[in-house]
Each structure stands twice: as C-alpha cells, then as structure tokens.
C-alpha cells in the first residue's frame, strides 16, 4: 500500500524554512506592540485628560472583543488565500493605525473609535496569519517552529516597555505612537516581503496535485469546522486558553502600574516588564522543544500551572528577589499560552480547516485579551489596589492547568485518514 505521508526530518524542515519562521516571528511581534505598550501610556493619558484607568484600557478591550465574531471569517480567508496576501497590506495598515493614536484629543469617544479601527486592521496580523504559514511548512518540527514564531510576542514584551518609556520621556507620548508603529513595521514588512511564502504541507507528495485522484489526494488529515466545534478536547482547550488569556493580559498590560504600586519607579518597572518578556521567550522555546518530545498536554499543564506561584509571590511582602521571581515565573508561563493553544489545536484538529478552527480559538483569545486589561483597570478603580486581581490568578491558573492536563493523548489520528485516502488511490 502506498503512503500519503513521506517522513520528514525536523532538521530538513528547518533548513528549508527557517527564513519563513523568522519573518513570521517578527511579523507577529508587531501585532503585540499595542498590548505591551499601552500600560506605559496609562499615566500620561490620565495626567492630560483625567480619564480613569478603566476608561483608558477600555479601548484595548473594545478592540479585542470586536474581533471575536470576525476571527473565524479571517481564518477562512487565510485558508483560501494564504498568509502572504493578508499579512503584507496588513502590516502597513496596522502601522498607520498605531500612529493615529498620537492624534488623540480630549474626547474619550475618539480614543475608543481609534481602537475600533485598530481592531479591524489588526486582524490581518494576528496569530492565525503566522501560525497558518508555519504549521503548513512544518510537521516533524512543528512544536519548536511554532515556539520560535510565537516568541515574537515575548520579544515585543521584552523590548516594547523600555522602548516606549524612553520614547515617551524623549519625544512625548504622541510621537511615541508614531515611532512604535512605523519603526517596527519596516523590518517586519521587509522580512515578510522576501520570506513569507505559503508553503505546502511538508508531508504532501509531489503527485498529490494531479492525476485522476487529485481531489482525494489534496485532502489534508483533520477535522472539519463542525467536527471541531463538537469536540470535547477542543472545548476544554478553549476554556483553558480563555482563562489564561484573561488573567495573563490583565497582569501584562498593567504590569508597570502593578510594579509601581509595589514601590518600583517607572523606569525600573519598565525594565522588569522587559525581563518578563525575556522569560516568555525562554518559556516558548523550552515548551516548544519539549512538546516535540513529550506529550504536549502534560507540558502545557505544567507551564500554565506554575504561574500560580508567580501570582502568590507578587502578593507576598515586597522585596526585590520575590518581585523578580514572581515576574519571571508569570512571564515564562504567560509566554507559553499561545504556544500551547496553537500546538494543541493543530494536534487535536489536524490541518484540514486549521485557519477557520484556530480563527475560532483566536476569538476566545481576543475575548480574554480584551476583558483582562479592562477588568484589571476597573478592579484598581474600585479597590485602589491590584491585589484582588493577583489573588484571582492563583485558582485561575490551576483550573487552566487541569483543563489542559485532561487533554493528554488527544489528537487527530492522521494514519487512519491517510490509509483511507491511500486505499482510494490504489489502482
């Protein structure tokens, strides 16, 4: 019996596709600029316009939540058109949108409207665009490839807070938005132009696109959208991802204000936020490598569960060692959240409708990313402290870890599908 799958070594995939991973990593980092810089703009906006922290972060929430119904449709477009035709114009439009935040006036409605525009154009550079290209190009080394690509958000988390603080102090908060947008867009656009190609799956044989059984051969193993929506494992993963995104972004966006409340200066807090991003990079790479070797659900549960210790340390009597340790643990764990979601989604559902399915997962990610920061802002406005948020992070992390751990062994079994297709191709 012929086999539809040709074994591919991870080393061969990396040799052929490392420029694609680099382009996707830098491109995805661009999408994270607004998230990881917005906390630095809270105090300048408060001082200039007198807005509350809840009002300021409501823009990020509106932007994230408004993408919830649109993400699956964007995923379907990516399935049809590929990543390149979405990402290239998307990078330019997103840069323009970021720069426009510098035109903010005293009207809170204008501020929120700018975030709505950002939400629409930002869909074109969200994780689905980049994970689709990388997941199609990698099979044997998919875990590490996704980890490197998704480390783009951790790179942004490392560099954006100190960079934004320096820009605000040097040129003011209005011009800071311009330089963050176009300064980051340029290298991302150049790399995407040259290296972001929509590769065919590494396991597809050369003859798959022709012959009397072409339609059968082109079937990629995996679930349809309807099957995925009824799959208990994917629903558990969605719940865990939503909880961690809500808690993670609630802390990350307000990280500098949280640290200044503890007693750090803005400059030190910005650098500690960058350290959290470095921990996130390490978390993604280590988790990705481990997921290629061991059961992904067990590894994901471990990395998510350990964040409970980070929340507890930030609630402890403040000292520099406990603050740094807590920040590093949370950064490491939060840095793996998209890695765990993307890898386990591809494992559970396969690649047949990955764009649409992960687009739906992105809706939950966007919902959590939107609710978390505004929830954090309103908690501070109501209690005058971030302590209730940090306290909620402990059980939330443990619940998410349990849900992910329950997924061990859950994956689409490609061999059965492959053999069925191969049987139809036999003369």
Coordinates of C-alpha atoms in Angstrom, one line a residue:
X1 CA 0.0 0.0 0.0
X2 CA 1.3 3.4 -0.9
X3 CA 1.6 6.0 1.8
X4 CA 0.4 9.5 1.5
X5 CA 2.8 10.7 4.2
X6 CA 6.5 10.9 3.5
X7 CA 8.6 11.0 6.7
X8 CA 10.2 14.4 7.1
X9 CA 13.0 15.2 9.5
X10 CA 12.7 18.3 11.6
X11 CA 16.3 19.3 10.6
X12 CA 15.3 19.2 6.9
X13 CA 12.3 21.4 7.6
X14 CA 14.4 23.9 9.5
X15 CA 17.0 24.0 6.7
X16 CA 14.4 24.9 4.1
X17 CA 12.0 27.0 6.1
X18 CA 14.0 29.0 8.8
X19 CA 13.6 32.3 6.9
X20 CA 9.8 31.8 7.0
X21 CA 9.9 31.3 10.7
X22 CA 12.0 34.4 11.2
X23 CA 9.6 36.5 9.1
X24 CA 6.6 35.2 11.0
X25 CA 8.2 35.8 14.3
X26 CA 9.0 39.5 13.6
X27 CA 5.6 39.9 11.9
X28 CA 3.7 38.5 14.9
X29 CA 5.8 40.7 17.3
X30 CA 4.3 43.7 15.5
X31 CA 0.8 42.7 16.5
X32 CA 1.8 42.8 20.2
X33 CA 3.1 46.4 20.3
X34 CA -0.3 47.9 21.3
X35 CA -0.8 45.4 24.0
X36 CA 2.6 45.7 25.6
X37 CA 3.0 49.5 25.3
X38 CA -0.5 50.5 26.4
X39 CA 0.4 50.2 30.1
X40 CA 3.1 52.9 29.6
X41 CA 0.5 55.3 28.2
X42 CA -1.9 55.0 31.1
X43 CA -0.4 57.6 33.4
X44 CA 0.4 60.2 30.6
X45 CA -3.2 59.9 29.4
X46 CA -4.5 60.2 32.9
X47 CA -2.5 63.3 33.5
X48 CA -3.5 65.0 30.3
X49 CA -7.2 64.1 30.0
X50 CA -8.2 63.0 33.5
X51 CA -9.5 59.6 32.3
X52 CA -9.7 56.7 34.7
X53 CA -7.6 53.5 34.1
X54 CA -10.8 51.6 33.3
X55 CA -11.7 54.1 30.6
X56 CA -8.2 54.1 29.1
X57 CA -7.9 50.3 28.9
X58 CA -11.5 50.0 27.7
X59 CA -10.1 50.8 24.2
X60 CA -7.9 47.7 24.2
X61 CA -10.9 45.7 25.4
X62 CA -13.2 47.0 22.7
X63 CA -10.6 46.3 20.1
X64 CA -10.1 42.8 21.3
X65 CA -13.7 41.9 21.8
X66 CA -14.8 43.4 18.5
X67 CA -12.6 40.9 16.7
X68 CA -14.3 37.9 18.3
X69 CA -17.0 37.4 15.6
X70 CA -14.6 38.3 12.8
X71 CA -11.7 36.0 13.6
X72 CA -13.2 32.8 12.1
X73 CA -14.0 34.6 8.9
X74 CA -10.4 35.9 8.7
X75 CA -9.3 32.3 9.3
X76 CA -11.5 31.1 6.4
X77 CA -10.0 33.8 4.1
X78 CA -6.5 32.7 5.1
X79 CA -7.4 29.0 4.3
X80 CA -8.4 30.2 0.8
X81 CA -5.9 32.9 0.0
X82 CA -2.9 32.1 2.2
X83 CA -1.0 34.2 4.7
X84 CA 1.1 36.4 2.4
X85 CA -1.7 38.3 0.7
X86 CA -3.2 39.1 4.1
X87 CA -0.1 40.0 6.0
X88 CA 1.7 42.4 3.6
X89 CA -1.0 45.1 3.4
X90 CA -2.0 44.3 7.0
X91 CA 1.4 45.3 8.3
X92 CA 1.2 48.7 6.6
X93 CA -2.4 49.4 7.7
X94 CA -1.6 48.4 11.3
X95 CA 1.4 50.8 11.4
X96 CA -0.9 53.6 10.3
X97 CA -3.4 52.7 12.9
X98 CA -0.8 52.7 15.7
X99 CA 0.5 56.1 14.6
X100 CA -3.0 57.5 14.7
X101 CA -3.2 57.0 18.5
X102 CA -1.0 60.1 18.7
X103 CA -3.8 62.2 17.4
X104 CA -6.0 61.5 20.4
X105 CA -7.8 64.5 21.9
X106 CA -9.9 65.0 25.0
X107 CA -12.9 63.0 23.6
X108 CA -13.0 59.5 25.0
X109 CA -15.3 58.5 22.1
X110 CA -12.5 59.5 19.7
X111 CA -10.0 57.4 21.6
X112 CA -12.3 54.4 21.6
X113 CA -13.0 54.9 17.9
X114 CA -9.3 54.7 17.1
X115 CA -9.2 51.3 18.9
X116 CA -12.1 50.1 16.8
X117 CA -10.2 50.9 13.6
X118 CA -7.1 49.2 15.1
X119 CA -9.2 46.1 15.8
X120 CA -10.2 45.8 12.2
X121 CA -6.8 46.3 10.6
X122 CA -5.1 44.3 13.3
X123 CA -6.9 41.1 12.3
X124 CA -4.6 40.9 9.3
X125 CA -1.5 40.5 11.6
X126 CA -3.0 38.3 14.3
X127 CA -1.5 34.9 15.2
X128 CA -3.7 33.0 12.8
X129 CA -1.9 34.6 9.8
X130 CA 1.5 33.5 11.0
X131 CA 0.6 30.1 12.6
X132 CA -1.1 29.1 9.4
X133 CA 2.1 29.6 7.3
X134 CA 4.4 27.9 9.9
X135 CA 2.0 25.0 10.6
X136 CA 1.8 24.3 6.8
X137 CA 5.5 24.3 6.4
X138 CA 6.4 22.2 9.4
X139 CA 5.3 18.7 10.6
X140 CA 8.1 16.9 12.4
X141 CA 9.4 20.2 13.9
X142 CA 6.1 22.0 14.3
X143 CA 6.3 22.4 18.1
X144 CA 9.7 24.3 18.1
X145 CA 8.8 26.2 14.9
X146 CA 5.6 27.5 16.4
X147 CA 7.5 28.3 19.6
X148 CA 10.1 30.4 17.7
X149 CA 7.3 32.1 15.7
X150 CA 5.2 32.8 18.8
X151 CA 8.2 34.1 20.7
X152 CA 7.7 37.3 18.6
X153 CA 5.1 38.4 21.2
X154 CA 7.6 37.7 24.0
X155 CA 10.3 39.7 22.1
X156 CA 7.8 42.6 21.9
X157 CA 7.1 42.2 25.6
X158 CA 10.8 42.4 26.3
X159 CA 11.6 45.4 24.1
X160 CA 8.5 47.5 23.9
X161 CA 8.1 48.6 27.6
X162 CA 11.5 50.1 28.0
X163 CA 11.4 51.4 24.4
X164 CA 8.0 53.0 24.9
X165 CA 9.1 54.5 28.2
X166 CA 12.2 56.0 26.5
X167 CA 10.2 57.4 23.6
X168 CA 7.6 58.9 25.9
X169 CA 10.3 60.6 28.0
X170 CA 12.2 61.8 24.9
X171 CA 9.6 62.8 22.3
X172 CA 6.3 62.7 24.2
X173 CA 3.5 60.2 24.2
X174 CA 2.0 61.4 20.9
X175 CA 5.2 60.9 18.8
X176 CA 5.9 57.7 20.7
X177 CA 3.0 56.1 19.0
X178 CA 4.3 57.1 15.5
X179 CA 7.8 55.6 16.1
X180 CA 6.5 52.4 17.7
X181 CA 4.2 51.9 14.7
X182 CA 6.4 52.7 11.7
X183 CA 9.7 51.9 13.3
X184 CA 8.6 48.3 14.0
X185 CA 6.7 47.9 10.8
X186 CA 9.7 48.4 8.5
X187 CA 11.8 45.3 9.4
X188 CA 8.6 43.2 9.7
X189 CA 7.5 44.3 6.2
X190 CA 10.9 43.7 4.6
X191 CA 11.2 40.2 6.1
X192 CA 7.6 39.3 5.1
X193 CA 8.1 40.5 1.6
X194 CA 11.0 38.3 0.9
X195 CA 10.4 35.2 3.1
X196 CA 6.7 34.8 3.9
X197 CA 5.6 32.2 1.4
X198 CA 2.6 30.0 1.7
X199 CA 4.4 26.6 1.7
X200 CA 2.5 23.5 1.0
X201 CA 2.4 20.9 3.8
X202 CA 5.7 19.1 4.2
X203 CA 4.0 15.7 4.1
X204 CA 2.2 16.3 0.8
X205 CA 3.7 14.1 -2.0
X206 CA 4.7 15.7 -5.3
X207 CA 2.0 13.9 -7.3
X208 CA -0.8 15.0 -4.9
X209 CA -2.0 17.9 -7.1
X210 CA -2.5 15.9 -10.3
X211 CA -4.0 12.7 -11.6
X212 CA -7.4 11.1 -11.5
X213 CA -7.5 11.1 -7.7
X214 CA -6.3 14.7 -7.3
X215 CA -9.3 15.8 -5.2
X216 CA -8.8 12.9 -2.9
X217 CA -5.1 13.4 -2.6
X218 CA -5.5 17.0 -1.7
X219 CA -7.4 16.1 1.4
X220 CA -5.3 17.1 4.4
X221 CA -5.9 14.9 7.5
X222 CA -8.0 16.7 10.1
X223 CA -11.4 17.8 11.4
X224 CA -14.0 20.0 9.6
X225 CA -15.2 23.1 11.4
X226 CA -18.4 21.4 12.5
X227 CA -16.5 18.4 14.0
X228 CA -14.1 20.7 15.8
X229 CA -17.0 22.7 17.4
X230 CA -18.4 19.4 18.8
X231 CA -15.0 18.1 20.0
X232 CA -14.8 18.0 23.9
X233 CA -11.0 18.2 23.9
X234 CA -11.0 21.4 21.8
X235 CA -13.7 22.9 24.0
X236 CA -11.6 22.2 27.1
X237 CA -8.6 23.8 25.4
X238 CA -10.7 26.8 24.5
X239 CA -11.8 27.3 28.1
X240 CA -8.2 27.0 29.5
X241 CA -6.9 29.4 26.8
X242 CA -9.7 32.0 27.6
X243 CA -8.9 31.9 31.4
X244 CA -5.2 32.2 30.9
X245 CA -5.5 35.0 28.3
X246 CA -7.8 36.9 30.6
X247 CA -5.5 36.7 33.6
X248 CA -2.3 37.0 31.6
X249 CA -3.3 40.1 29.8
X250 CA -4.8 41.6 32.9
X251 CA -1.4 41.5 34.5
X252 CA 0.8 42.1 31.5
X253 CA -0.9 45.3 30.3
X254 CA -1.0 46.7 33.8
X255 CA 2.4 45.3 34.7
X256 CA 4.1 48.7 35.1
X257 CA 1.4 50.2 37.2
X258 CA 1.3 47.0 39.3
X259 CA 5.1 47.3 39.9
X260 CA 4.9 51.0 40.7
X261 CA 2.2 50.3 43.2
X262 CA 4.6 47.8 44.9
X263 CA 7.2 50.6 45.1
X264 CA 9.2 50.4 41.9
X265 CA 10.0 53.6 39.8
X266 CA 8.6 53.7 36.3
X267 CA 12.0 53.2 34.7
X268 CA 12.7 50.1 36.9
X269 CA 9.2 48.8 36.3
X270 CA 9.6 49.1 32.6
X271 CA 12.9 47.1 32.7
X272 CA 11.3 44.5 34.9
X273 CA 8.4 44.2 32.4
X274 CA 11.1 43.6 29.7
X275 CA 12.6 40.9 31.9
X276 CA 9.2 39.3 32.0
X277 CA 9.3 39.2 28.2
X278 CA 12.7 37.5 28.2
X279 CA 11.3 34.9 30.4
X280 CA 8.4 34.5 27.9
X281 CA 10.9 33.9 25.1
X282 CA 12.6 31.2 27.1
X283 CA 9.2 29.7 28.0
X284 CA 8.1 29.5 24.4
X285 CA 11.3 27.9 23.2
X286 CA 11.6 25.4 26.0
X287 CA 8.0 24.5 25.8
X288 CA 8.1 24.1 22.1
X289 CA 11.1 21.8 22.2
X290 CA 9.5 19.7 25.0
X291 CA 6.2 19.4 23.1
X292 CA 8.1 17.9 20.2
X293 CA 9.5 15.2 22.5
X294 CA 6.8 14.6 25.1
X295 CA 3.0 14.8 25.5
X296 CA 2.0 18.3 24.7
X297 CA -0.9 18.4 27.2
X298 CA 1.4 17.4 30.1
X299 CA 4.0 20.1 29.2
X300 CA 1.3 22.7 28.7
X301 CA -0.4 22.0 32.0
X302 CA 3.0 22.3 33.8
X303 CA 3.9 25.6 32.3
X304 CA 0.4 27.1 32.9
X305 CA 0.1 25.7 36.5
X306 CA 3.4 27.2 37.7
X307 CA 2.0 30.7 37.1
X308 CA 0.0 30.3 40.3
X309 CA 3.3 30.6 42.2
X310 CA 4.1 33.8 40.4
X311 CA 0.8 35.4 41.4
X312 CA 1.4 34.3 45.0
X313 CA 4.9 35.9 45.1
X314 CA 3.6 39.2 43.9
X315 CA 1.1 39.1 46.8
X316 CA 3.9 38.4 49.3
X317 CA 5.6 41.2 51.3
X318 CA 7.5 43.1 48.7
X319 CA 11.3 42.5 48.2
X320 CA 13.3 42.7 45.0
X321 CA 14.0 38.9 44.9
X322 CA 10.4 38.0 45.3
X323 CA 9.2 40.6 42.8
X324 CA 11.8 39.5 40.2
X325 CA 11.0 35.8 40.8
X326 CA 7.2 36.4 40.5
X327 CA 7.6 38.5 37.3
X328 CA 9.9 35.9 35.7
X329 CA 7.5 33.0 36.6
X330 CA 4.4 34.8 35.3
X331 CA 6.3 35.9 32.1
X332 CA 7.5 32.4 31.5
X333 CA 4.1 30.9 31.9
X334 CA 2.1 33.6 30.1
X335 CA 4.7 33.4 27.3
X336 CA 3.6 29.8 26.6
X337 CA -0.1 30.4 26.4
X338 CA -0.3 30.9 22.6
X339 CA 2.3 28.2 22.0
X340 CA 0.1 25.7 24.0
X341 CA -3.1 26.8 22.2
X342 CA -1.6 26.7 18.7
X343 CA 0.2 23.4 19.1
X344 CA -2.6 21.5 20.8
X345 CA -5.2 22.9 18.3
X346 CA -3.1 21.5 15.4
X347 CA -2.7 18.2 17.3
X348 CA -6.3 17.9 18.2
X349 CA -7.9 19.0 14.9
X350 CA -5.3 18.5 12.2
X351 CA -4.7 20.9 9.3
X352 CA -7.8 20.3 7.2
X353 CA -9.5 23.5 8.4
X354 CA -6.8 24.9 10.6
X355 CA -7.3 28.5 9.6
X356 CA -11.0 28.5 10.4
X357 CA -10.6 26.5 13.6
X358 CA -7.7 28.5 15.0
X359 CA -9.6 31.6 14.0
X360 CA -12.4 30.4 16.4
X361 CA -9.7 29.8 19.0
X362 CA -8.4 33.3 18.3
X363 CA -11.9 34.6 19.1
X364 CA -11.6 33.3 22.6
X365 CA -8.0 34.6 22.8
X366 CA -9.3 38.0 21.7
X367 CA -12.2 37.9 24.2
X368 CA -9.8 37.1 27.0
X369 CA -7.3 39.7 25.9
X370 CA -10.0 42.3 25.8
X371 CA -11.7 41.5 29.1
X372 CA -8.4 41.1 31.1
X373 CA -7.0 44.6 30.8
X374 CA -10.3 46.4 31.4
X375 CA -11.1 44.1 34.3
X376 CA -7.8 44.9 35.8
X377 CA -8.4 48.6 35.4
X378 CA -11.8 48.5 36.9
X379 CA -10.5 46.4 39.8
X380 CA -8.0 49.1 40.5
X381 CA -10.6 51.9 40.2
X382 CA -12.9 50.0 42.6
X383 CA -10.4 48.8 45.3
X384 CA -7.4 51.2 44.8
X385 CA -5.1 48.1 44.5
X386 CA -4.4 45.3 42.1
X387 CA -4.3 42.7 44.9
X388 CA -7.8 41.1 44.1
X389 CA -6.6 40.5 40.6
X390 CA -3.4 38.8 41.7
X391 CA -5.4 36.7 44.2
X392 CA -7.8 35.5 41.4
X393 CA -4.8 34.5 39.4
X394 CA -3.9 31.6 41.7
X395 CA -7.1 29.4 41.3
X396 CA -7.5 30.6 37.7
X397 CA -4.0 29.2 36.8
X398 CA -4.7 25.9 38.5
X399 CA -8.1 25.5 36.8
X400 CA -6.5 26.2 33.4
X401 CA -3.7 23.7 34.1
X402 CA -6.2 21.0 35.0
X403 CA -8.2 21.5 31.8
X404 CA -5.0 21.3 29.7
X405 CA -3.8 18.2 31.6
X406 CA -7.1 16.4 30.8
X407 CA -6.2 16.6 27.1
X408 CA -3.2 14.2 27.3
X409 CA -3.4 11.8 24.4
X410 CA -6.0 13.8 22.5
X411 CA -5.0 14.3 18.8
X412 CA -6.4 13.7 15.4
X413 CA -5.1 10.3 14.2
X414 CA -3.6 11.0 10.7
X415 CA -2.6 7.4 9.9
X416 CA -6.2 6.3 9.7
X417 CA -7.2 9.1 7.4
X418 CA -4.0 8.7 5.3
X419 CA -4.6 4.9 4.9
X420 CA -8.2 5.5 3.8
X421 CA -7.1 8.1 1.2
X422 CA -4.3 5.9 0.1
X423 CA -6.6 3.0 -0.4
X424 CA -8.8 5.1 -2.7
X425 CA -5.7 6.0 -4.7
X426 CA -4.6 2.4 -5.3
X427 CA -5.1 1.1 -8.9

